[in-house]
Amino acid sequence: MSRLIVLCSGGPVPNAERFGSAYILETGNRSGKMRVMVDCGPAAVYKMAKLGIHPLEIEHLFLTHHHFDHMADLGTFLMTRWDHSTGDESPLQIYGPANTGEIVERLIGEKGAFSFDLHARTEHPLSQTMHSLRGGSLPRPGPNVNVHEIGPGIPVDEPGLRVTAAATEHVQPFHESFAYRIETADASVVFTGDAQPCDHVVELGRGAASLVSLCGNFQSKLKERGVEQGQTGTLGAAELAVETGVNQLFLVHMSTDLTARREQAVVEVSEIFDGEVVVTDEMESYELVMPRQQPAVLPGAVARPHIVRH
Ligand SMILES: [Zn+2]
């Protein structure tokens, strides 16, 4: 069974219930879990810690775009992961749009904001002792991070994990933005990131089981305020769920208006989409339904004769 763990499920305006975007898709069982992270909004690492998840348990981080509410905790994530590394772990793979490499460089590169602390923690005897106590050896290695600036396509296709990226319509040309479809052994989930409903997201989502969609506010509120461009409201999320054919719709990136009247939001969405609708909460996790079976015989494939056993 796979789970969606919601760390941050708000926008750029902090409130007691929500702030920023960050999610983990967790697949596996007691003998081994794979955790894939999408976005790294404010306080994501603190919220992970409260749930008992350490950045070292994340090998794949996908950034949808570079609005701060989606990546403001990246510095904390990178430094915490490095500080507790013994050097034996797999490198962190970060995937994101153009400028992701420069952002990482400006954080932990030679002249990055954290270069002073990287130097201090590498050279000071106290930090060296702490590193040795954790099982690391000296000299202390630097952060082990690979950055992949991607375009639309399939950035990851390995056993047990396939990820497809599609460009979305949000705030171009200032930020490129992506939606991601993440497929594991028992889950097929699309994260819209920030986007207005668009064909690319529909195409990306066709046949997926679950959709994690931006839902900034009630559609009527967005319209009333003239802020529909570049984002999705209740009706947009519902229509996206119908068009992709998913079974589950998780609403994220919500305003206080919507949080305060969540039942009304579910009613409004359910008038269009007849699958499961969840108004998510931070620090909660949700079971993901299995993706539908692929057809036994794909169109165009040669049918094999049935084997009849006696
Ligand atoms: Zn955004």
Tab-separated table of C-alpha atoms and ligand atoms in Angstrom:
chain	number	residue	atom	x	y	z
A	1	MET	CA	0.000	0.000	0.000
A	2	SER	CA	1.212	3.486	-0.804
A	3	ARG	CA	0.440	6.612	1.155
A	4	LEU	CA	0.363	10.316	0.456
A	5	ILE	CA	1.935	12.206	3.359
A	6	VAL	CA	0.956	15.869	3.434
A	7	LEU	CA	3.605	18.047	5.059
A	8	CYS	CA	2.640	21.484	3.754
A	9	SER	CA	-0.707	22.119	2.102
A	10	GLY	CA	-1.169	25.859	1.916
A	11	GLY	CA	-0.009	28.797	-0.141
A	12	PRO	CA	2.424	31.654	0.416
A	13	VAL	CA	0.340	33.214	3.223
A	14	PRO	CA	1.039	31.402	6.498
A	15	ASN	CA	-1.739	30.550	8.899
A	16	ALA	CA	-2.092	28.168	11.823
A	17	GLU	CA	-3.302	25.346	9.599
A	18	ARG	CA	-1.335	25.661	6.374
A	19	PHE	CA	1.817	27.104	4.847
A	20	GLY	CA	3.451	26.231	1.541
A	21	SER	CA	3.654	22.954	-0.390
A	22	ALA	CA	5.483	19.708	0.400
A	23	TYR	CA	4.388	16.100	0.003
A	24	ILE	CA	5.849	12.622	0.309
A	25	LEU	CA	4.702	9.580	-1.614
A	26	GLU	CA	5.564	6.550	0.501
A	27	THR	CA	5.569	3.041	-0.924
A	28	GLY	CA	6.598	-0.208	0.709
A	29	ASN	CA	6.259	-2.125	3.935
A	30	ARG	CA	8.133	-2.752	7.187
A	31	SER	CA	11.068	-4.366	5.422
A	32	GLY	CA	11.684	-1.356	3.253
A	33	LYS	CA	10.081	1.921	2.342
A	34	MET	CA	10.680	4.213	-0.590
A	35	ARG	CA	9.839	7.860	-0.047
A	36	VAL	CA	9.686	10.330	-2.896
A	37	MET	CA	9.259	14.015	-2.086
A	38	VAL	CA	7.500	16.684	-4.116
A	39	ASP	CA	8.326	20.311	-3.262
A	40	CYS	CA	9.998	21.563	-0.122
A	41	GLY	CA	7.944	24.453	1.196
A	42	PRO	CA	8.411	26.377	4.448
A	43	ALA	CA	9.005	24.214	7.542
A	44	ALA	CA	8.873	20.978	5.531
A	45	VAL	CA	11.871	19.537	7.410
A	46	TYR	CA	10.372	20.408	10.809
A	47	LYS	CA	7.124	18.705	9.825
A	48	MET	CA	9.048	15.667	8.571
A	49	ALA	CA	10.831	15.493	11.927
A	50	LYS	CA	7.499	15.557	13.745
A	51	LEU	CA	6.447	12.554	11.657
A	52	GLY	CA	9.734	10.725	12.279
A	53	ILE	CA	11.039	11.113	8.734
A	54	HIS	CA	14.622	12.279	8.161
A	55	PRO	CA	15.846	13.961	4.963
A	56	LEU	CA	18.347	11.108	4.593
A	57	GLU	CA	15.374	8.842	3.881
A	58	ILE	CA	14.636	10.865	0.749
A	59	GLU	CA	16.642	10.107	-2.399
A	60	HIS	CA	14.375	11.803	-4.934
A	61	LEU	CA	13.092	15.362	-4.579
A	62	PHE	CA	10.973	16.866	-7.352
A	63	LEU	CA	10.460	20.621	-7.428
A	64	THR	CA	7.416	21.787	-9.353
A	65	HIS	CA	8.613	25.408	-9.647
A	66	HIS	CA	10.495	28.071	-7.758
A	67	HIS	CA	7.832	30.123	-6.012
A	68	PHE	CA	9.123	30.333	-2.444
A	69	ASP	CA	6.136	28.573	-0.933
A	70	HIS	CA	7.285	25.462	-2.833
A	71	MET	CA	11.000	25.497	-2.022
A	72	ALA	CA	11.830	27.863	0.841
A	73	ASP	CA	12.983	24.992	3.079
A	74	LEU	CA	15.444	23.631	0.533
A	75	GLY	CA	18.418	25.073	2.442
A	76	THR	CA	17.297	23.376	5.661
A	77	PHE	CA	16.689	20.133	3.796
A	78	LEU	CA	20.117	20.118	2.114
A	79	MET	CA	22.047	21.081	5.238
A	80	THR	CA	20.208	18.657	7.540
A	81	ARG	CA	20.698	15.818	5.070
A	82	TRP	CA	24.398	16.623	4.763
A	83	ASP	CA	24.996	17.200	8.481
A	84	HIS	CA	23.668	13.769	9.424
A	85	SER	CA	25.236	11.940	6.529
A	86	THR	CA	27.995	9.434	7.244
A	87	GLY	CA	29.003	9.378	3.614
A	88	ASP	CA	27.491	5.926	2.937
A	89	GLU	CA	24.092	7.139	1.771
A	90	SER	CA	22.844	7.421	-1.751
A	91	PRO	CA	23.257	10.885	-3.210
A	92	LEU	CA	20.219	13.138	-3.251
A	93	GLN	CA	18.686	13.501	-6.703
A	94	ILE	CA	16.901	16.815	-7.199
A	95	TYR	CA	14.739	17.300	-10.278
A	96	GLY	CA	13.279	20.630	-11.278
A	97	PRO	CA	12.896	23.279	-13.945
A	98	ALA	CA	15.552	25.679	-15.238
A	99	ASN	CA	17.477	27.512	-12.484
A	100	THR	CA	17.270	24.593	-10.030
A	101	GLY	CA	21.035	24.075	-10.370
A	102	GLU	CA	21.814	27.721	-9.727
A	103	ILE	CA	19.548	27.799	-6.684
A	104	VAL	CA	21.288	24.760	-5.191
A	105	GLU	CA	24.679	26.282	-6.040
A	106	ARG	CA	23.729	29.541	-4.316
A	107	LEU	CA	22.807	27.563	-1.208
A	108	ILE	CA	25.567	24.971	-0.819
A	109	GLY	CA	28.040	25.780	-3.589
A	110	GLU	CA	31.535	27.162	-3.030
A	111	LYS	CA	30.178	30.698	-2.621
A	112	GLY	CA	26.721	29.688	-1.452
A	113	ALA	CA	24.887	31.067	1.554
A	114	PHE	CA	25.784	27.986	3.603
A	115	SER	CA	29.401	27.728	2.421
A	116	PHE	CA	30.593	29.366	5.649
A	117	ASP	CA	28.807	26.800	7.775
A	118	LEU	CA	29.843	23.907	5.536
A	119	HIS	CA	33.426	25.057	6.067
A	120	ALA	CA	32.968	25.427	9.840
A	121	ARG	CA	31.344	22.034	10.261
A	122	THR	CA	33.980	20.385	8.120
A	123	GLU	CA	37.001	21.932	9.878
A	124	HIS	CA	36.098	22.497	13.530
A	125	PRO	CA	37.133	19.657	15.879
A	126	LEU	CA	33.745	19.655	17.643
A	127	SER	CA	31.906	19.080	14.365
A	128	GLN	CA	34.478	16.502	13.281
A	129	THR	CA	33.951	14.599	16.555
A	130	MET	CA	30.162	14.730	16.118
A	131	HIS	CA	30.580	13.429	12.590
A	132	SER	CA	32.819	10.566	13.801
A	133	LEU	CA	30.323	9.687	16.566
A	134	ARG	CA	27.640	9.298	13.889
A	135	GLY	CA	29.876	6.808	12.106
A	136	GLY	CA	31.443	9.109	9.524
A	137	SER	CA	35.115	9.233	8.653
A	138	LEU	CA	37.470	12.183	8.167
A	139	PRO	CA	38.114	14.253	6.173
A	140	ARG	CA	34.444	15.071	6.092
A	141	PRO	CA	33.008	14.919	2.570
A	142	GLY	CA	30.818	17.693	1.159
A	143	PRO	CA	27.120	17.379	0.247
A	144	ASN	CA	26.371	14.604	-2.211
A	145	VAL	CA	23.707	16.081	-4.470
A	146	ASN	CA	22.918	15.616	-8.156
A	147	VAL	CA	20.730	18.245	-9.759
A	148	HIS	CA	18.735	17.430	-12.865
A	149	GLU	CA	17.245	20.400	-14.709
A	150	ILE	CA	14.565	18.735	-16.745
A	151	GLY	CA	12.064	19.388	-19.479
A	152	PRO	CA	8.816	17.569	-20.194
A	153	GLY	CA	9.473	13.831	-20.413
A	154	ILE	CA	10.455	10.918	-18.208
A	155	PRO	CA	13.272	11.951	-15.875
A	156	VAL	CA	13.182	8.727	-13.847
A	157	ASP	CA	12.483	5.219	-15.093
A	158	GLU	CA	13.962	2.632	-12.790
A	159	PRO	CA	12.652	-0.533	-11.130
A	160	GLY	CA	9.765	0.454	-8.888
A	161	LEU	CA	9.739	4.128	-9.834
A	162	ARG	CA	8.736	5.908	-12.998
A	163	VAL	CA	8.230	9.663	-13.094
A	164	THR	CA	6.855	11.732	-15.949
A	165	ALA	CA	6.959	15.527	-16.055
A	166	ALA	CA	4.659	17.847	-18.001
A	167	ALA	CA	4.901	21.614	-18.347
A	168	THR	CA	2.044	23.515	-16.725
A	169	GLU	CA	0.557	26.959	-17.220
A	170	HIS	CA	1.189	29.048	-14.123
A	171	VAL	CA	3.354	32.210	-14.119
A	172	GLN	CA	5.410	31.972	-17.290
A	173	PRO	CA	7.788	33.394	-18.328
A	174	PHE	CA	8.996	34.138	-14.791
A	175	HIS	CA	8.997	30.534	-13.579
A	176	GLU	CA	8.822	27.316	-15.552
A	177	SER	CA	6.565	24.857	-13.780
A	178	PHE	CA	5.911	21.134	-13.920
A	179	ALA	CA	3.288	18.627	-12.921
A	180	TYR	CA	4.619	15.158	-12.092
A	181	ARG	CA	3.110	11.738	-12.515
A	182	ILE	CA	4.763	9.314	-10.114
A	183	GLU	CA	4.227	5.592	-10.568
A	184	THR	CA	5.350	2.925	-8.133
A	185	ALA	CA	4.507	-0.765	-7.771
A	186	ASP	CA	1.079	0.061	-6.376
A	187	ALA	CA	0.401	3.741	-6.968
A	188	SER	CA	-0.047	6.142	-9.834
A	189	VAL	CA	-0.331	9.714	-8.619
A	190	VAL	CA	-0.312	13.039	-10.411
A	191	PHE	CA	0.824	16.167	-8.571
A	192	THR	CA	-0.378	19.219	-10.477
A	193	GLY	CA	1.968	21.627	-8.727
A	194	ASP	CA	0.685	25.132	-9.391
A	195	ALA	CA	-1.242	25.272	-12.636
A	196	GLN	CA	-4.406	26.417	-14.250
A	197	PRO	CA	-6.325	23.505	-15.767
A	198	CYS	CA	-4.537	22.759	-19.036
A	199	ASP	CA	-4.241	20.022	-21.654
A	200	HIS	CA	-0.764	18.947	-20.566
A	201	VAL	CA	-1.970	18.045	-17.096
A	202	VAL	CA	-4.981	16.199	-18.501
A	203	GLU	CA	-2.745	14.175	-20.835
A	204	LEU	CA	-0.306	13.477	-18.014
A	205	GLY	CA	-3.078	12.296	-15.727
A	206	ARG	CA	-5.015	9.991	-18.036
A	207	GLY	CA	-5.215	6.528	-16.501
A	208	ALA	CA	-3.668	7.561	-13.170
A	209	ALA	CA	-5.449	6.522	-9.991
A	210	SER	CA	-4.945	9.590	-7.824
A	211	LEU	CA	-4.719	13.329	-8.395
A	212	VAL	CA	-3.182	15.791	-5.936
A	213	SER	CA	-4.481	19.115	-7.183
A	214	LEU	CA	-3.947	22.733	-6.342
A	215	CYS	CA	-7.277	24.134	-5.162
A	216	GLY	CA	-6.677	27.761	-4.256
A	217	ASN	CA	-10.255	28.569	-3.317
A	218	PHE	CA	-13.879	28.177	-4.276
A	219	GLN	CA	-14.175	28.910	-7.988
A	220	SER	CA	-16.706	31.653	-7.264
A	221	LYS	CA	-14.216	33.399	-4.931
A	222	LEU	CA	-11.428	33.241	-7.509
A	223	LYS	CA	-13.760	34.664	-10.145
A	224	GLU	CA	-15.086	37.386	-7.853
A	225	ARG	CA	-11.517	38.512	-7.066
A	226	GLY	CA	-10.323	38.222	-10.668
A	227	VAL	CA	-7.541	35.760	-9.774
A	228	GLU	CA	-8.443	32.700	-11.828
A	229	GLN	CA	-5.456	32.970	-14.176
A	230	GLY	CA	-2.588	30.592	-13.413
A	231	GLN	CA	-4.412	28.638	-10.770
A	232	THR	CA	-7.159	26.144	-10.076
A	233	GLY	CA	-10.272	26.370	-7.913
A	234	THR	CA	-12.877	23.852	-6.844
A	235	LEU	CA	-14.559	23.464	-10.224
A	236	GLY	CA	-11.268	23.355	-12.099
A	237	ALA	CA	-9.970	20.596	-9.822
A	238	ALA	CA	-13.209	18.647	-10.211
A	239	GLU	CA	-13.126	18.939	-14.009
A	240	LEU	CA	-9.492	17.892	-14.064
A	241	ALA	CA	-10.350	14.798	-12.035
A	242	VAL	CA	-13.152	13.920	-14.475
A	243	GLU	CA	-11.039	14.523	-17.570
A	244	THR	CA	-8.113	12.446	-16.306
A	245	GLY	CA	-10.419	9.678	-15.074
A	246	VAL	CA	-8.763	9.304	-11.652
A	247	ASN	CA	-10.454	7.595	-8.707
A	248	GLN	CA	-9.242	9.908	-5.970
A	249	LEU	CA	-8.863	13.667	-5.781
A	250	PHE	CA	-6.790	15.240	-3.011
A	251	LEU	CA	-7.210	18.992	-2.667
A	252	VAL	CA	-4.085	20.872	-1.574
A	253	HIS	CA	-2.650	24.417	-1.556
A	254	MET	CA	-5.856	25.770	-0.044
A	255	SER	CA	-6.956	29.108	1.361
A	256	THR	CA	-8.486	29.656	4.798
A	257	ASP	CA	-11.856	30.255	3.058
A	258	LEU	CA	-11.858	26.740	1.742
A	259	THR	CA	-10.510	25.164	4.927
A	260	ALA	CA	-13.260	26.835	6.952
A	261	ARG	CA	-15.987	25.514	4.652
A	262	ARG	CA	-14.514	22.175	3.652
A	263	GLU	CA	-17.862	20.357	3.564
A	264	GLN	CA	-19.143	22.851	1.031
A	265	ALA	CA	-15.999	22.340	-1.039
A	266	VAL	CA	-16.574	18.575	-1.115
A	267	VAL	CA	-20.229	19.069	-2.110
A	268	GLU	CA	-19.255	21.476	-4.898
A	269	VAL	CA	-16.553	19.160	-6.279
A	270	SER	CA	-18.756	16.060	-5.937
A	271	GLU	CA	-21.426	17.593	-8.155
A	272	ILE	CA	-18.965	17.156	-11.020
A	273	PHE	CA	-16.608	14.345	-9.941
A	274	ASP	CA	-18.070	11.139	-8.505
A	275	GLY	CA	-14.816	9.675	-7.107
A	276	GLU	CA	-13.312	10.116	-3.654
A	277	VAL	CA	-12.694	13.770	-2.688
A	278	VAL	CA	-10.356	14.612	0.186
A	279	VAL	CA	-9.724	18.062	1.646
A	280	THR	CA	-6.235	17.324	2.955
A	281	ASP	CA	-4.710	18.448	6.231
A	282	GLU	CA	-1.053	18.964	7.018
A	283	MET	CA	0.685	16.205	8.981
A	284	GLU	CA	-1.877	13.668	7.789
A	285	SER	CA	-1.388	10.698	5.526
A	286	TYR	CA	-3.834	9.116	3.125
A	287	GLU	CA	-4.079	5.655	1.583
A	288	LEU	CA	-3.745	5.646	-2.173
A	289	VAL	CA	-5.894	3.380	-4.297
A	290	MET	CA	-4.221	0.921	-6.643
A	291	PRO	CA	-4.023	2.004	-10.280
A	292	ARG	CA	-6.348	0.254	-12.646
A	293	GLN	CA	-4.958	-2.829	-14.338
A	294	GLN	CA	-3.500	-2.379	-17.763
A	295	PRO	CA	-5.564	-4.183	-20.394
A	296	ALA	CA	-4.315	-7.743	-20.912
A	297	VAL	CA	-3.918	-7.168	-24.618
A	298	LEU	CA	-2.748	-3.708	-25.567
A	299	PRO	CA	-4.195	-2.250	-28.746
A	300	GLY	CA	-2.119	-3.372	-31.687
A	301	ALA	CA	-0.540	-6.260	-29.791
A	302	VAL	CA	-0.782	-9.788	-31.128
A	303	ALA	CA	-3.227	-11.839	-29.089
A	304	ARG	CA	-1.753	-15.059	-27.727
A	305	PRO	CA	-3.898	-18.197	-27.625
A	306	HIS	CA	-5.379	-19.108	-24.264
A	307	ILE	CA	-3.706	-21.963	-22.445
A	308	VAL	CA	-6.394	-24.259	-21.129
A	309	ARG	CA	-5.230	-26.325	-18.141
A	310	HIS	CA	-6.905	-29.660	-17.312
B	1	ZN	ZN	3.265	29.034	-7.688
